[in-house]
Short mmCIF file of C-alpha atoms in Angstrom, two decimals:
data_model
loop_
_atom_site.label_atom_id
_atom_site.label_comp_id
_atom_site.label_asym_id
_atom_site.label_seq_id
_atom_site.Cartn_x
_atom_site.Cartn_y
_atom_site.Cartn_z
CA MET R 1 1.98 -27.07 16.55
CA ILE R 2 1.51 -23.42 16.30
CA ILE R 3 3.63 -21.60 18.42
CA GLY R 4 3.03 -18.42 18.39
CA ILE R 5 2.63 -15.67 15.89
CA ASP R 6 5.88 -14.20 13.07
CA HIS R 7 4.46 -11.26 11.31
CA VAL R 8 0.75 -9.58 10.62
CA GLN R 9 0.64 -7.81 7.43
CA ILE R 10 -1.96 -5.12 6.50
CA THR R 11 -2.02 -3.76 2.55
CA VAL R 12 -2.74 0.52 1.85
CA PRO R 13 -3.25 1.77 -1.87
CA THR R 14 -0.08 1.48 -4.54
CA ASN R 15 0.49 4.78 -5.15
CA ALA R 16 0.28 5.38 -0.97
CA ILE R 17 3.54 4.14 0.12
CA ALA R 18 5.26 7.45 1.17
CA ASP R 19 2.67 8.52 3.02
CA ALA R 20 2.05 4.86 4.90
CA ARG R 21 5.93 4.98 6.04
CA ALA R 22 5.29 8.26 7.01
CA PHE R 23 2.30 7.88 9.01
CA TYR R 24 3.73 4.53 9.93
CA CYS R 25 7.21 5.84 10.82
CA GLY R 26 6.84 9.21 11.22
CA LEU R 27 3.50 9.33 13.78
CA LEU R 28 3.21 6.32 15.29
CA GLY R 29 7.10 5.70 15.16
CA LEU R 30 7.95 2.64 13.91
CA GLU R 31 10.80 1.29 13.36
CA GLU R 32 10.79 0.03 9.10
CA VAL R 33 13.40 -2.81 8.68
CA GLU R 34 15.12 -4.48 5.59
CA LYS R 35 13.46 -6.35 3.82
CA PRO R 36 14.44 -9.49 2.22
CA ALA R 37 15.54 -8.12 -1.27
CA ALA R 38 13.36 -11.08 -3.06
CA LEU R 39 11.19 -9.82 -1.84
CA GLN R 40 11.74 -6.15 -2.49
CA ALA R 41 10.05 -6.31 -6.05
CA ARG R 42 6.96 -6.61 -4.79
CA GLY R 43 6.75 -3.41 -2.85
CA GLY R 44 5.79 -2.26 0.24
CA PHE R 45 8.10 -2.37 3.80
CA TRP R 46 8.31 -3.57 6.44
CA LEU R 47 8.28 -2.73 10.33
CA GLN R 48 9.63 -3.44 13.74
CA VAL R 49 6.75 -3.51 16.63
CA GLY R 50 8.09 -4.86 19.78
CA ASP R 51 9.00 -9.33 19.00
CA ARG R 52 6.66 -9.13 15.90
CA GLN R 53 6.73 -7.78 12.57
CA LEU R 54 4.37 -5.23 10.97
CA HIS R 55 4.71 -6.03 7.71
CA VAL R 56 3.19 -3.31 4.82
CA GLY R 57 1.63 -4.69 1.57
CA THR R 58 0.66 -3.18 -1.51
CA GLU R 59 -3.17 -3.98 -2.53
CA GLY R 60 -5.64 -2.01 -5.00
CA GLY R 61 -9.22 -2.14 -5.75
CA VAL R 62 -9.72 -3.12 -1.87
CA GLU R 63 -12.24 -1.44 0.20
CA ARG R 64 -10.57 -1.12 4.00
CA ARG R 65 -13.02 0.47 6.06
CA ALA R 66 -15.59 -3.28 5.57
CA THR R 67 -13.79 -4.83 7.80
CA LYS R 68 -13.47 -5.16 11.34
CA ALA R 69 -10.45 -6.75 10.45
CA HIS R 70 -6.99 -5.22 12.43
CA VAL R 71 -3.99 -5.05 14.65
CA ALA R 72 -3.88 -4.46 18.12
CA TYR R 73 -1.01 -2.57 19.10
CA ALA R 74 -0.19 -2.75 23.31
CA VAL R 75 0.89 0.73 24.46
CA THR R 76 1.74 2.87 27.11
CA ASP R 77 0.72 6.45 28.09
CA LEU R 78 -2.59 5.39 26.36
CA ALA R 79 -4.39 8.15 27.51
CA GLY R 80 -1.14 10.60 25.69
CA TRP R 81 -1.80 8.56 22.21
CA ARG R 82 -5.49 9.91 22.17
CA ALA R 83 -4.29 13.34 21.99
CA ARG R 84 -1.41 12.85 19.45
CA LEU R 85 -4.27 10.89 17.17
CA ALA R 86 -6.75 13.07 17.91
CA ALA R 87 -4.11 16.01 17.03
CA THR R 88 -3.55 14.73 13.57
CA GLY R 89 -7.83 14.70 12.91
CA MET R 90 -8.17 11.09 14.07
CA GLU R 91 -11.77 9.90 14.48
CA ILE R 92 -10.89 8.02 17.58
CA LEU R 93 -13.80 5.18 18.80
CA ASP R 94 -13.84 4.06 21.93
CA GLY R 95 -14.47 0.37 22.24
CA ILE R 96 -15.90 -2.53 23.54
CA PRO R 97 -14.91 -2.31 27.75
CA ILE R 98 -12.86 -4.94 28.60
CA PRO R 99 -12.13 -5.38 31.57
CA GLY R 100 -8.91 -5.05 32.65
CA TYR R 101 -7.71 -2.79 29.84
CA GLU R 102 -8.02 0.32 28.16
CA ARG R 103 -8.82 0.48 24.72
CA PHE R 104 -9.56 2.63 21.49
CA GLU R 105 -9.32 1.93 17.80
CA PHE R 106 -8.79 4.51 14.55
CA ARG R 107 -8.95 4.50 10.99
CA ASP R 108 -5.39 4.62 9.25
CA PRO R 109 -5.27 7.68 6.41
CA PHE R 110 -6.05 3.96 4.21
CA GLY R 111 -8.99 2.30 5.91
CA ASN R 112 -7.13 -0.02 7.73
CA ARG R 113 -9.07 -0.26 11.65
CA VAL R 114 -6.10 0.00 13.92
CA GLU R 115 -6.65 -0.37 18.19
CA LEU R 116 -4.41 0.80 20.86
CA ILE R 117 -5.04 -1.23 23.91
CA ALA R 118 -3.45 -0.91 27.16
CA SER R 119 -3.62 -2.89 30.83
CA ASN R 120 -5.23 -1.22 33.96
CA VAL R 121 -4.08 -3.64 35.80
CA VAL R 122 -2.25 -2.65 38.63
CA LEU R 123 -0.14 -5.36 40.40
CA PRO R 124 1.38 -5.31 43.73
CA SER R 125 5.28 -4.76 44.38
CA ALA R 126 7.32 -6.58 45.31
CA ALA R 127 7.98 -4.58 49.13
CA GLU R 128 4.31 -6.07 49.95
#
């Protein structure tokens, strides 16, 4: 029985690890966590995202812009994220509307598709 998702992996070009750290840790603010010693020789790095991890591996010869595969990050202040990313020159694309959510997508500097999504459902307060 599958009980959940442990982690998701994306890849960046082999020579782009420093740039990937700057983007994912610096701009997006994700926390790097130690990769097990047994896997360190494979390159890349791991990030903590809430209660899950994003593993950033290396891979050459891949056209990342040719795929719809992506990671969707749940965020607060979607408008703030839109402004922050647009200020860096990222091309922001609105996604097809989904009832109860606001979202947009962009490509990271390595071509990976990224979605930021926020619920716009207002829950009743306990006083109601």
